[in-house]
Amino acid sequence: MMHIPCPWCGARDENEFVCGGTSHLQRPALDVSDEVWGAYLFFRDNPKGVHLERWRHVHGCGQWFNAARNTLTHEILSVYRMTDPVPQ
Amino acid sequence: MKYSAWSLLRGALGGHRQWPPAWRDAAPKPRYDVVIVGGGGHGLAAAYYLAKNHGITNVAVVERGWIGGGNTGRNTTIVRSNYLYPESARLYDFSLKLYEGLSQALNFNIMLSQRGQLMLAHSRHDLDSMSRWANAMRMNGIQAELLSREAVAALAPVIDLSPQARFPVLGAFMQRRAGTARHDAVAWGYARAASALGVDIIQNCEVRGFINEGGRCVGVDTARGALRAERVGIAAAGHSSVLAKLAGFRLPVTSYALQAMVTEPLKPLLDTVVISPSTGAYVSQSDKGEIVIGAMLDLFPSYAQRGSFAVTQAILAATLAIFPSFSRLRLMRQWAGIVDVVHDSSPIIGPTPVPGLYINCGWGTGGFKAIPAGGWTLAHVLATGATHPLAEPFQLGRFVSGRLVDEAAASGIAH
């Protein structure tokens, strides 16, 4: 069971949260080609390692936030706000 | 050596000391016609059908660990073809038909047991959606039937059908040809048959990169040296994205952990597969007597083959709500496989953006039942360069055209 550090509530059990998938996806302009639109909708890096993703503390404060989490070890390296830039 | 009652008898007279290894553990050669990355069911089946259907025997299957040690050894061994859309029905029923003849074809008992699969309805809405589902199957020429509550009671009395049940059972729908097969036997049967036809099975051989010459894939770099090939196929399930990255492209795939568990063995008490889609319970009894319990996905990306305890708890609670008499059983093992989930829960079998490189992935939570068809169609495109008619709807291009085959509803487990 992961303990996820919600930026507002502190560390809580993972079953209080839902994962919202990959973060920092930028919607392209509406007149792009089908290839670019398909890449935006469906194609993902799906890394084995650090993944930047959205979480929501659905059974807590209800807030969305970003997490940098390792998909192999489940270690959470950092959490940051939705509007923060991609961490280095 | 052909397995038969006669060879078994001869083996018994010799104290079972004369049996040769079932397949050759080969060392890599520098050059092959086809290299297949991934020694699970799909990769081994593709190698077998390359040799059997197309006469291409200079083939290597390279496997990072041991054959059948990934998702082929981490599933709940259910085979079925209860899909909604004609494209999927054709593909999965072709797979089930191959399974029905597989023990004979491979001369290896895969212990196929067509014990049927019950899908429970707990509400009027469930009943409505199941009649739609069963009718869709019949339209596609696949037998399916709706059962009353009384018929469920007769088939599986171990289900809680009492008035005070937490999830009352109003009826069910059943595919009688569904069932289970022995997962190790499927991997070993294909490996043995492929090896006998000349295929090299190379274990402990991790692929570290793809050899690219003039924009074309001409082989793989492995932990045991370079293997050059005319064509390369990938059948690596949850690790498809990792290999795609090595080859320089991305896939519409997200990897999740899908877990399962077994209890201590019991005397026979459940001779059919039971799925309760609304609760997530997915239960059968193995030939050894263990209760095999499948779960829903851990709904966050993961490459950890263990599964989250939160999901283990949820699935056991759901299972006990349907089968209260299992509450005193002890769990023997729990594990997870890393599954490659695609947006429409349908597979990808065909060319990749890199010429010479082909892929079979995207089976998500349902790869085991598709092993014969996945191998057959991957072998076809590797041998001929042309897409197999059954695989035509399942190309990467559908994620650009938008022509998805959305089977998310049909797998019986919420994605």
Tab-separated table of C-alpha atoms in Angstrom, chain A residues 17-50:
chain	number	residue	atom	x	y	z
A	17	PHE	CA	-6.706	8.693	-4.063
A	18	VAL	CA	-7.386	8.149	-7.745
A	19	CYS	CA	-4.726	8.431	-10.407
A	20	GLY	CA	-5.534	10.734	-13.319
A	21	GLY	CA	-2.799	9.504	-15.646
A	22	THR	CA	0.088	11.266	-17.335
A	23	SER	CA	0.488	14.939	-16.503
A	24	HIS	CA	1.769	17.907	-18.554
A	25	LEU	CA	0.011	16.835	-21.771
A	26	GLN	CA	-0.521	19.914	-23.903
A	27	ARG	CA	-3.566	19.943	-26.171
A	28	PRO	CA	-2.464	20.936	-29.678
A	29	ALA	CA	-4.287	23.466	-31.826
A	30	LEU	CA	-7.586	22.222	-33.259
A	31	ASP	CA	-6.371	22.392	-36.878
A	32	VAL	CA	-3.452	19.960	-36.470
A	33	SER	CA	-3.165	16.754	-38.526
A	34	ASP	CA	-4.853	13.498	-37.453
A	35	GLU	CA	-1.393	12.108	-36.615
A	36	VAL	CA	-0.663	14.888	-34.124
A	37	TRP	CA	-4.163	14.704	-32.641
A	38	GLY	CA	-3.936	10.889	-32.322
A	39	ALA	CA	-0.542	11.221	-30.633
A	40	TYR	CA	-2.022	13.694	-28.156
A	41	LEU	CA	-5.046	11.502	-27.392
A	42	PHE	CA	-3.535	8.026	-27.246
A	43	PHE	CA	0.261	7.730	-27.479
A	44	ARG	CA	2.215	7.800	-24.204
A	45	ASP	CA	5.801	7.359	-23.007
A	46	ASN	CA	4.593	4.778	-20.433
A	47	PRO	CA	8.038	4.778	-18.759
A	48	LYS	CA	9.488	2.029	-16.586
A	49	GLY	CA	10.888	4.449	-14.033
A	50	VAL	CA	9.944	8.005	-13.083
